[in-house]
Structures are given as C-alpha cells and as structure tokens.
Amino acid sequence: MFPELNNLLNTTPDRAEQGKLTLLCDANTDGSFLVHHFLSFYLKANCKVCFVALIQSFSHYNIVGQKLGVSLTVARECGQLVFLEGLKSSVDVFFRAQAEPHPLQFLREANAENLQPLYEFVREALKPVDDGEAAWRCPVLLVDDLSVLLSLGMGAVAVLDFIHYCRATVCWERKGNIVALVHDSGDTEDEENNILLNGLSHQSHLILRAEGLATGFCRDVHGQLRILWRTPSQPTTQRDRSLTYQYKIQDKSVSFFAKGMSPAVL
Amino acid sequence: MESVLALRGLVLLRDSVEWEGRSLLKALIKKAALGGEQVHILGCEVSEEEFRAGFDSSINSRLVYYDLFRDPLNWAQTGEALPGGPLGALQAMCERTDPGPVTVALDSLSWLLLRLPCAALCQALCAMSRQHACRGGGPAAGQLCVLGLLHRELHGPGPMGALSSLAQTEVTLSGTAGQASAHILCRRPRQRPTLETLWFSVLPDLSLDLQGGPPLESQPHPDPHTPQVDPASHLTFNLHLSKREREAKDSLTLPFQFSSEKQQALLRPGPGPATSRIFYEPDAFDDLDPEDPDGDLDV
C-alpha cells in the first residue's frame, strides 16, 4: 500500500471503514496501481479478501505485492486470500463438464443473461467461518476489472446486477467492503461502459479517478488523481468533498503532490 | 416556496454523481409523513436499514417499505423475494395504497428504468394514479404523489423525455460552492410551466432548510484536512524581498513610463550632452576623398 495515498484518504489499515463501495476509475492512463494499493491495504488490515483478477496473472500481482510488503502466496495458503485467476480458469471452463458450475460460466454460454455463478463464487469465498471466533476482520471483494466483463459479452445491467448482489451480501449483510476498477474510455458512444461507470458512481462511497494529464505524457508527473467522497444516503452539513492531486509512480511507492507542485518543476 | 413544495402527481428528482438526491427524497418523505399522509417506499438501491437511517421512530413506523434490494431477481430462491420481480413489486404497491393522500417514493426510478422496458414502466406509473383515483380517494391529481429518484447521467434522451412528459414536476439538483440548488419545473394543467430555483440544504434530522439565494461567498473554503503547503519553501532561488529591496524596487522609474518630468525633459533641450560624436582613426589603407566618398569602389 502507498502511505501517501493513505494520508490523502485519511485512513490506515487499523481504521479501515466497513460497508463501503470504492470505485476506481482510470481515463487515458493505467489505474492498476490503485488496485495494488487496495489489495495490499486490505491484506495488511487483516481482512479476508476475495480477488476476482481477470486482467493479470497471479504471479504479476504477487510480484507487485511483494514490493508493497505483502505475499499473496502466503495469504492464499493461510486462507486469507481467495484468488480467482481469470486468465487461467477461463480455459478450465471449456474442459469441465457442463453441469458443473463455474464462476466464469458465461464464457461458455451463447446467451448468458447474468453473472449469478460469479456472485455465488464470491458469496462462498467470503462466507464467515463457523468456528465461533472471527479469524479475519471483515470480508473484502476486489475486482480487476469490471470493464473486461463488458468486452466478454455481458451487458452493463448484468454487471450492475452482479455488483448489486455483491453489495447486498458483502457490504450490507457481512459489513465488508468492495473495491472495483472500471475503465473510462472517454468514448461517449460506448453507452454500455458509461452506464456501468455512472451506475456504480451513484452507489459508491468513494471514487478515485486516475486521469492522464491533459497536456500529454510527462516523465515526472504520470497523471492526476481525483478523489470524491460521497454519502449516498445521508445528508452532510459539508457537501461531498473532492480533492485533486498529481502523482508519480516509482518502483515501490507513489508520490502525490498538489497540482503544479511536482518537485521536478520547482 | 411552500406552494412549490406542495408536490402532487409524478415528481422527478433528477440528481447527479456530485449532487445526490436521496437525502432530498428522504426529506420530502419526512414532510409527507408529518403531514399525515400514507408513505409507501420501493427501495431498490440501498438496504432498508440504510434508507430508514435518519428518520425518527414515529416516522419510521408510518413508512411502508417494499424491499427490492436484498434479492431483486430471486437469485437466492428463498421465497422471500417480492413476487413478479420489479414490475410485480411496482404493481403490488399500487394495489396496497388506501384511499386518501398518499406519497409513493421510488428509490430509484433509474434502477427500474434500467431493468424494465421504458413503455412498461411508464404504463405502470400511469396505472398507479388511475387505480388510486378509482379507489375513491377524490380527484386523482390531488391525492397521489409519486416521487421518483432519477440519476440523469444514466439515461438517454428518449427515456428521460418519456418520463418528463408524464411528470407534473421536475426537480433538477445541482449546486455551487458547496451549496445545493434545486431547479424546479412545474407543469400545472391549463397554466404555463413555471421554473424556480431554490437553494437548500438537508439537515441531519432530514428537515429541509431553504435559503433565499445563492451563497454570498464564491471562494471555496480551504479544506482543513489539507496541510497548507508553502510553495516558497525548499526553493533554490529567493522569492522574498527585504524592506530596503522593496523600497528600491518601488521607487524605480521604468524606462518607458511617461511622467511629467520626462515630458519636460524632452520638450526642453537640456544642457546635457545632446549630440554624440564618432571618433575615427583612418589606417594606412584607407583612401579618403572627401569629395567622392565612394571613389574607392569599383562601380
């Protein structure tokens, strides 16, 4: 996890809030550093994590995780991490008997209407243990990323329904958190992606949006991060807060600074 | 302002990601409940517990809640889901309202519009007011209020236009400098539509606080959590001036600044050196012929 990002979000692994949906979004840049941050953050917070990883392999996340101080291998072996490796298990779908349910079953069906098997997988993975004493702090679902489900043929409403059920189970019933990444292609004609992005934005408590700089690429400033805190149901005396910072990604950390205040230009 | 708040018929609360409308919806529900109306709520987007938070117990006991959040599509197969899916739930609400003033809150219309055909939803909304009128509650227009929360980024102009044509009132939420505003478009029969802007805030007890006009200060308040960064620290050059340096700088006359002293100096040929001279020492190879200065050129 990146300590500077924790400072901006005013949180630490010990004080992680519960029952929240965090939406990660990237536009004209790669926002995967935010996924790595939250993965290591919640593992360090002693939460049970179900990671639906559809984009990269396990070893990729493990290598980055080790730079951030967590070992995914150890977490998986001790039961803290349930890892669905989309790239590997998507092949298994075709070599299994059709009757056996598989979380990525929709890849096999011509007209898959919903992501219920994937939801059932998440629900099972984050089921509370029955030994009387809670081993882990709270369940967390992490998805990297939701936009690829649209590319794989699911409709935006099907993905919204999947997240709806995950919210009902993980956030409301089990007081856990959900973190999901959605890409913003910036294409106003991509209606499905816009419905997914806007639909999730309205349900989120925290939106982190990584954007490329409007002026193009820069060696010392890799992008800009907009943070929007929301309270979807409660009135606040202070209106929902929004902050913008620029950032530079380094080998093991990300540094944040106010706009125009990069150390390279001062 | 109170007449605008006496909302009847279909009322669309159009919110956005930055200016959420659920707290205003809850404030209007509280007002209706305090006014003695029946209040029915179809909750799709948040849990019943989260929706009821903020209402005191007397109001909570008056709310009839239909929970479409927990298992809207009957995936759990426990038998607890509302029968007929979202459309069935909407129709069931129509049938259960008693005669008299009723407020129905749909949280949210966007959720329903994404999963139901637009025409079916519009027909269900029309049927709602018709059925309520048939039940002998009085003229339909005066008795039923349907508050629909609509997230305006989610829908195209077609569905939005269809719902707008059914609505008697449209409240569009936005704001500036941390202050929320509601642009209210009212369509009354046989009258011209009226447009009014209200600045408001919803207090923690869900009562509405209406302000007279836009906020006076246009500067956003500095966020107390952000440390104030001094941009002049850790620099390799000096941005600050001492008092002497500042005085010297202020008393400096700029070369192109026209002042009365300069005007006088230009008008009066002063005793100062007005002409300049050029001193030239010819060397051995120069052939100077004063009568023909160009004599050395082979033209």
XYZ file of C-alpha atoms in Angstrom:
565
model
C 0.000 0.000 0.000
C 1.135 3.538 -0.512
C 1.379 5.503 2.735
C 0.925 8.833 0.950
C -2.370 7.666 -0.520
C -3.486 6.542 2.933
C -2.766 10.058 4.176
C -4.819 11.607 1.405
C -7.696 9.234 2.142
C -7.213 9.765 5.876
C -7.195 6.069 6.629
C -4.891 3.336 7.893
C -5.253 -0.463 7.882
C -6.244 -0.319 11.558
C -9.004 2.201 10.952
C -10.437 0.840 7.712
C -14.137 1.646 7.365
C -16.666 -1.092 6.737
C -19.677 -1.482 4.485
C -18.279 0.749 1.731
C -18.070 0.555 -2.034
C -14.966 2.149 -3.523
C -14.923 2.780 -7.254
C -11.579 3.025 -9.037
C -11.652 4.570 -12.445
C -8.955 5.377 -14.986
C -9.101 7.563 -18.073
C -6.222 7.851 -20.545
C -3.883 6.207 -18.095
C -3.310 2.975 -16.209
C -5.049 2.922 -12.857
C -3.886 -0.533 -11.819
C -1.576 0.968 -9.149
C -4.777 1.697 -7.206
C -5.739 -1.988 -7.357
C -2.341 -2.994 -5.993
C -2.699 -0.390 -3.246
C -6.059 -1.673 -2.024
C -5.016 -5.318 -2.307
C -2.026 -4.797 -0.028
C -4.003 -2.391 2.184
C -6.740 -4.880 2.994
C -4.323 -7.797 3.407
C -2.374 -5.712 5.911
C -5.652 -4.792 7.598
C -6.177 -8.496 8.291
C -9.298 -8.709 6.144
C -10.410 -11.757 4.207
C -10.008 -10.817 0.562
C -11.674 -12.341 -2.471
C -9.824 -11.069 -5.533
C -11.529 -11.573 -8.892
C -8.479 -10.967 -11.079
C -9.473 -11.010 -14.726
C -6.626 -8.975 -16.194
C -3.266 -10.258 -14.973
C -1.824 -13.491 -13.702
C -1.348 -14.388 -10.064
C 2.413 -14.033 -10.320
C 2.086 -10.467 -11.610
C 0.044 -9.367 -8.613
C 2.347 -11.339 -6.326
C 5.479 -9.639 -7.632
C 3.970 -6.186 -7.202
C 2.537 -7.184 -3.838
C 5.984 -8.186 -2.599
C 7.289 -4.725 -3.443
C 4.469 -3.359 -1.305
C 5.204 -5.696 1.564
C 2.631 -8.497 1.203
C 2.996 -12.046 -0.044
C -0.027 -13.254 -1.942
C 1.280 -16.814 -1.847
C 1.341 -16.831 1.931
C -2.030 -15.110 2.138
C -3.554 -17.670 -0.176
C -2.090 -20.596 1.683
C -3.352 -19.447 5.067
C -6.821 -18.815 3.700
C -6.807 -15.035 3.915
C -6.869 -14.600 0.151
C -9.204 -16.316 -2.296
C -7.847 -15.645 -5.758
C -9.830 -16.211 -8.947
C -7.243 -16.118 -11.712
C -9.410 -15.269 -14.710
C -6.748 -15.877 -17.330
C -6.102 -19.435 -16.147
C -9.556 -20.539 -15.071
C -11.239 -19.261 -18.224
C -9.597 -22.146 -20.026
C -10.918 -24.611 -17.415
C -14.463 -23.631 -18.326
C -14.196 -25.442 -21.609
C -12.679 -28.617 -20.166
C -15.229 -29.106 -17.431
C -18.466 -30.980 -17.685
C -21.188 -28.536 -18.481
C -23.238 -29.443 -15.436
C -20.567 -28.278 -13.011
C -20.994 -24.617 -12.164
C -18.011 -22.390 -12.802
C -17.729 -18.709 -11.902
C -16.850 -17.805 -15.484
C -19.574 -19.964 -16.952
C -20.869 -17.069 -19.003
C -17.918 -17.531 -21.360
C -19.360 -20.814 -22.445
C -22.949 -19.785 -22.865
C -24.142 -18.131 -26.023
C -26.751 -16.029 -24.263
C -25.527 -15.671 -20.728
C -28.039 -13.393 -19.077
C -26.424 -12.826 -15.750
C -23.340 -13.317 -13.611
C -25.055 -15.347 -10.908
C -22.373 -18.109 -10.915
C -19.677 -15.479 -10.322
C -21.748 -13.994 -7.488
C -22.186 -17.464 -5.946
C -18.417 -17.933 -6.085
C -17.853 -14.633 -4.254
C -20.538 -15.421 -1.691
C -18.990 -18.797 -0.977
C -15.449 -17.398 -0.838
C -16.370 -14.740 1.718
C -18.635 -16.916 3.837
C -17.964 -16.317 7.535
C -16.107 -19.169 9.217
C -18.104 -21.162 11.685
C -15.512 -21.781 14.330
C -17.010 -19.159 16.600
C -14.070 -16.781 16.542
C -13.671 -14.493 13.553
C -10.217 -15.090 12.120
C -10.335 -12.095 9.819
C -11.558 -8.586 10.318
C -14.141 -8.146 7.540
C -14.629 -9.547 4.049
C -13.422 -7.568 1.054
C -14.188 -8.124 -2.615
C -11.695 -6.720 -5.101
C -12.384 -6.835 -8.851
C -9.820 -6.084 -11.567
C -11.643 -5.107 -13.625
C -15.336 -4.808 -14.489
C -14.936 -3.301 -17.949
C -13.481 -6.537 -19.265
C -16.794 -8.255 -18.470
C -18.421 -5.926 -20.983
C -15.779 -6.870 -23.539
C -16.534 -10.525 -22.869
C -20.138 -10.059 -23.882
C -22.017 -9.253 -20.692
C -24.343 -6.282 -20.681
C -23.882 -3.322 -18.366
C -27.069 -4.159 -16.458
C -25.843 -7.731 -15.868
C -22.613 -6.378 -14.384
C -24.588 -3.857 -12.292
C -26.791 -6.709 -11.044
C -23.677 -8.687 -10.077
C -22.314 -5.742 -8.086
C -25.787 -5.145 -6.611
C -25.898 -8.655 -5.198
C -22.298 -8.405 -4.016
C -23.171 -5.150 -2.224
C -26.179 -6.768 -0.597
C -24.104 -9.698 0.638
C -20.627 -8.292 1.224
C -21.358 -4.682 2.231
C -24.742 -4.895 3.902
C -25.051 -8.436 5.271
C -21.421 -9.043 6.194
C -20.306 -5.410 6.742
C -17.427 -5.766 4.325
C -16.080 -3.616 1.500
C -15.966 -3.776 -2.264
C -13.319 -2.204 -4.473
C -13.783 -2.372 -8.241
C -11.927 -0.876 -11.193
C -13.772 0.390 -14.266
C -12.069 1.967 -17.261
C -13.391 5.185 -18.714
C -12.671 5.078 -22.390
C -13.881 8.637 -22.837
C -15.919 7.436 -25.759
C -19.380 8.913 -25.439
C -20.646 6.331 -27.913
C -19.729 3.458 -25.600
C -23.110 3.521 -23.882
C -22.665 0.255 -22.012
C -19.446 1.364 -20.340
C -20.956 4.762 -19.487
C -23.998 3.113 -17.902
C -21.706 0.844 -15.879
C -19.447 3.686 -14.775
C -22.239 6.128 -13.905
C -24.385 3.438 -12.312
C -21.553 2.397 -9.999
C -20.625 6.027 -9.291
C -24.075 6.624 -7.841
C -23.675 3.683 -5.461
C -20.112 4.461 -4.354
C -18.933 5.984 -1.099
C -15.515 6.833 -2.533
C -14.484 7.415 -6.135
C -10.792 7.513 -7.106
C -10.306 8.638 -10.665
C -6.827 8.465 -12.224
C -6.530 10.608 -15.317
C -3.755 11.227 -17.767
C -2.555 14.825 -17.963
C -4.480 16.958 -20.421
C -1.192 18.197 -21.857
C 0.142 14.746 -22.667
C 2.837 12.471 -21.263
C 5.382 13.698 -18.773
C 8.385 11.964 -17.263
C 7.933 13.413 -13.815
C 4.162 13.589 -13.495
C 2.388 10.422 -14.508
C -1.141 11.574 -14.002
C -3.702 13.212 -11.814
C -5.900 11.622 -9.157
C -9.328 12.982 -8.337
C -10.832 11.827 -5.065
C -14.559 12.221 -4.433
C -16.104 11.283 -1.109
C -19.848 10.618 -1.282
C -22.575 9.821 1.170
C -25.265 8.250 -0.997
C -27.925 8.201 1.688
C -27.106 10.652 4.415
C -27.194 14.414 4.290
C -23.946 16.072 5.259
C -23.502 19.601 6.542
C -20.410 19.856 4.400
C -21.049 18.929 0.809
C -19.301 15.849 -0.591
C -15.604 16.553 -0.662
C -13.489 16.465 -3.757
C -9.701 16.767 -4.000
C -7.291 16.586 -6.906
C -3.622 15.631 -6.727
C -0.967 14.780 -9.263
C 1.221 11.732 -8.836
C 4.374 9.994 -9.929
C 4.685 6.213 -9.768
C 8.051 4.933 -8.592
C 9.335 1.415 -8.145
C 7.887 0.779 -4.703
C 5.820 3.834 -3.984
C 3.695 6.563 -5.460
C 4.286 10.169 -4.520
C 1.449 12.660 -4.536
C 1.653 16.421 -4.739
C -0.598 19.381 -5.354
C -1.176 20.350 -8.966
C 1.829 22.060 -10.449
C 3.952 21.314 -7.403
C 5.999 18.401 -8.714
C 9.496 18.568 -7.228
C 10.869 18.323 -10.750
C 9.462 21.679 -11.783
C 10.113 23.659 -8.609
C -41.933 28.452 -1.852
C -44.415 26.372 0.089
C -46.683 26.074 -2.946
C -43.820 24.628 -4.916
C -43.249 22.109 -2.168
C -46.900 21.000 -2.256
C -45.989 18.472 -4.904
C -48.583 16.150 -6.458
C -48.592 13.748 -9.377
C -45.292 12.386 -10.694
C -42.288 14.288 -9.373
C -38.902 13.515 -10.892
C -35.887 14.184 -8.657
C -33.017 14.307 -11.144
C -29.673 14.048 -9.378
C -26.074 13.516 -10.430
C -22.983 11.813 -9.037
C -21.775 15.028 -7.436
C -25.190 16.217 -6.195
C -27.017 13.209 -4.839
C -30.761 13.344 -4.426
C -31.545 10.629 -1.906
C -31.326 12.951 1.077
C -33.813 15.351 -0.575
C -36.082 12.371 -1.301
C -35.936 11.406 2.379
C -36.628 14.991 3.422
C -39.759 15.071 1.220
C -40.829 11.696 2.639
C -40.478 13.067 6.158
C -42.566 16.111 5.239
C -45.290 13.867 3.779
C -45.294 11.573 6.810
C -45.510 14.525 9.212
C -48.445 15.789 7.144
C -50.370 12.630 7.932
C -50.066 11.007 4.504
C -49.515 7.331 3.889
C -45.985 6.777 2.595
C -45.004 3.736 0.542
C -41.388 3.232 -0.453
C -39.971 0.908 -3.080
C -36.314 0.502 -2.102
C -34.054 -0.880 -4.808
C -30.666 0.752 -4.438
C -29.864 0.741 -0.744
C -30.804 -1.535 2.111
C -33.920 -0.812 4.174
C -31.713 -0.183 7.188
C -29.680 2.437 5.339
C -32.792 4.108 3.917
C -34.554 4.325 7.270
C -31.470 5.804 8.945
C -32.119 9.406 9.918
C -35.883 9.088 10.364
C -37.062 9.060 13.947
C -39.121 6.132 15.187
C -42.507 7.850 14.838
C -41.896 8.458 11.154
C -40.335 5.047 10.585
C -43.453 3.378 11.912
C -45.549 5.207 9.282
C -43.397 4.091 6.336
C -44.494 1.029 4.366
C -41.312 -0.367 2.862
C -41.025 -2.784 -0.059
C -37.508 -4.229 -0.088
C -36.258 -4.881 -3.599
C -32.610 -4.531 -2.540
C -31.879 -7.831 -0.894
C -32.910 -10.219 -3.648
C -34.482 -8.345 -6.575
C -34.001 -11.082 -9.158
C -34.739 -14.045 -6.871
C -31.239 -15.492 -7.133
C -31.372 -16.749 -3.559
C -34.563 -18.741 -4.221
C -35.537 -18.413 -0.573
C -39.123 -17.431 -1.352
C -38.668 -14.088 0.390
C -38.229 -12.083 -2.791
C -41.122 -9.874 -3.877
C -43.144 -11.858 -6.417
C -43.186 -10.756 -10.022
C -39.800 -9.076 -9.974
C -39.506 -5.299 -10.168
C -42.662 -4.772 -12.231
C -44.666 -7.043 -9.965
C -43.437 -5.115 -6.939
C -44.495 -1.824 -8.511
C -47.946 -3.170 -9.328
C -48.308 -4.627 -5.842
C -47.630 -1.175 -4.384
C -50.490 0.266 -6.441
C -52.903 -2.265 -5.063
C -51.964 -1.747 -1.444
C -52.435 2.016 -1.171
C -55.520 3.035 0.772
C -57.766 5.889 -0.367
C -56.590 9.328 0.753
C -53.417 11.338 0.352
C -50.544 9.007 -0.498
C -46.899 9.572 -1.269
C -45.096 6.817 -3.134
C -41.283 7.020 -3.253
C -39.330 5.091 -5.882
C -35.665 4.659 -4.965
C -34.856 4.653 -7.679
C -36.646 5.156 -10.973
C -33.256 4.732 -12.655
C -32.905 1.253 -11.202
C -36.326 0.330 -12.580
C -35.709 2.012 -15.930
C -32.507 0.007 -16.500
C -34.280 -3.292 -15.944
C -37.769 -2.699 -17.291
C -38.848 -1.585 -20.731
C -39.488 2.161 -20.672
C -43.025 1.729 -22.001
C -43.934 -0.809 -19.307
C -42.614 1.478 -16.599
C -44.497 4.494 -17.944
C -47.693 2.445 -18.163
C -47.236 1.244 -14.591
C -46.796 4.842 -13.397
C -49.952 5.948 -15.229
C -51.858 2.955 -13.890
C -50.794 3.894 -10.370
C -52.565 7.240 -10.381
C -55.562 5.839 -12.246
C -56.072 2.998 -9.774
C -55.720 5.325 -6.845
C -58.398 7.613 -8.254
C -60.717 4.661 -8.879
C -60.421 3.653 -5.277
C -62.470 6.684 -4.374
C -59.827 8.873 -2.864
C -61.016 12.005 -4.624
C -59.684 13.646 -7.788
C -56.593 11.731 -8.784
C -54.465 14.803 -9.240
C -54.863 15.922 -5.668
C -54.277 12.694 -3.801
C -51.293 10.820 -5.118
C -47.697 11.976 -5.212
C -45.063 9.727 -6.781
C -41.501 10.799 -6.015
C -39.088 9.168 -8.456
C -35.316 9.461 -7.973
C -33.617 9.594 -11.367
C -29.845 9.624 -11.977
C -29.579 11.831 -15.008
C -26.263 10.508 -16.353
C -27.684 7.022 -16.785
C -30.367 7.516 -19.381
C -30.596 8.753 -22.903
C -32.877 11.496 -24.134
C -35.625 9.021 -25.135
C -36.446 7.540 -21.708
C -35.825 10.883 -19.986
C -38.178 12.604 -22.378
C -40.844 9.947 -21.880
C -40.705 10.321 -18.102
C -40.627 14.114 -18.354
C -43.799 14.068 -20.407
C -45.536 12.129 -17.625
C -44.198 14.272 -14.819
C -46.015 17.204 -13.276
C -42.833 18.458 -11.614
C -39.153 18.040 -12.392
C -36.569 18.931 -9.766
C -33.020 19.059 -11.124
C -30.314 19.083 -8.481
C -27.041 20.877 -8.863
C -25.101 23.364 -6.838
C -22.113 25.614 -6.463
C -19.504 26.315 -3.805
C -20.732 23.501 -1.598
C -24.360 24.691 -1.665
C -27.048 22.565 -3.298
C -29.703 24.033 -5.541
C -32.919 22.682 -6.989
C -34.268 23.910 -10.315
C -37.979 23.175 -10.164
C -40.060 22.996 -13.327
C -43.781 22.772 -12.568
C -46.387 21.915 -15.135
C -49.908 22.652 -13.989
C -52.899 21.911 -16.214
C -54.046 24.888 -18.282
C -51.209 27.052 -16.973
C -47.797 27.933 -18.289
C -44.920 25.910 -16.840
C -43.084 27.722 -14.064
C -39.373 27.496 -13.340
C -37.968 28.342 -9.939
C -34.566 27.870 -8.331
C -34.260 27.117 -4.631
C -31.052 26.945 -2.632
C -31.362 24.394 0.120
C -29.648 22.030 2.443
C -30.907 18.891 4.126
C -30.181 18.871 7.842
C -29.089 15.711 9.668
C -32.621 15.235 11.005
C -33.842 15.251 7.369
C -35.639 18.566 7.569
C -35.292 20.957 4.660
C -33.513 24.227 5.203
C -34.353 26.640 2.388
C -32.043 29.542 1.726
C -33.116 32.703 -0.027
C -30.459 32.922 -2.676
C -27.095 31.655 -3.885
C -24.239 31.633 -1.397
C -22.581 35.049 -0.950
C -19.031 33.764 -0.905
C -17.786 32.409 -4.162
C -14.453 31.269 -2.739
C -14.404 27.629 -1.717
C -13.356 27.196 1.889
C -9.870 25.768 2.249
C -10.105 22.163 3.274
C -8.975 21.921 6.908
C -7.571 18.439 6.352
C -5.165 19.504 3.613
C -1.886 20.780 5.047
C -1.256 24.284 3.746
C 1.767 23.862 1.500
C 4.054 26.875 1.330
C 5.186 26.974 -2.290
C 8.145 29.243 -1.439
C 9.847 26.716 0.801
C 12.694 24.498 -0.414
C 13.500 26.657 -3.451
C 16.925 27.244 -4.996
C 16.179 30.923 -5.621
C 14.863 33.726 -3.464
C 11.268 34.837 -3.886
C 11.168 37.171 -0.890
C 12.289 40.843 -0.806
C 13.700 42.658 2.188
C 12.236 46.061 3.163
C 15.111 48.015 1.561
C 14.896 45.974 -1.612
C 11.176 46.565 -1.786
C 11.578 50.329 -1.346
C 14.264 50.469 -4.014
C 12.061 48.485 -6.368
C 9.048 50.723 -5.754
C 10.993 53.927 -6.373
C 12.451 52.741 -9.653
C 11.189 54.547 -12.735
C 10.592 52.272 -15.614
C 12.274 53.330 -18.869
C 9.033 53.598 -20.844
C 6.899 55.063 -18.103
C 5.814 58.516 -19.193
C 5.764 61.043 -16.381
C 5.524 64.846 -16.324
C 9.232 65.147 -15.502
C 10.097 63.103 -18.527
C 7.796 65.216 -20.685
C 9.508 68.416 -19.554
C 12.946 66.947 -20.164
C 12.011 66.018 -23.725
C 10.446 69.359 -24.559
C 13.348 71.384 -23.216
C 16.658 70.715 -24.936
C 18.695 70.341 -21.791
C 22.274 71.218 -21.150
C 23.204 67.583 -21.084
C 25.135 66.016 -23.936
C 22.529 66.172 -26.687
C 24.824 65.238 -29.519
C 27.143 62.347 -29.731
C 30.348 62.170 -31.683
C 32.063 59.436 -33.521
C 35.833 59.374 -33.411
C 37.522 57.609 -36.348
C 41.218 56.971 -36.841
C 41.864 56.092 -40.517
C 44.503 53.447 -41.032
C 47.114 53.278 -43.805
C 44.924 51.527 -46.368
C 42.024 53.934 -46.240
C 41.769 56.232 -49.164
C 39.532 59.061 -48.054
C 38.475 61.500 -50.719
C 36.047 63.993 -49.077
C 34.627 64.973 -52.469
C 33.907 61.453 -53.646
C 33.489 59.208 -50.633
C 32.745 56.240 -52.874
C 35.849 56.740 -55.044
C 37.385 53.531 -53.834
C 34.520 51.467 -55.109
C 34.958 49.927 -58.498
C 31.456 50.578 -59.762
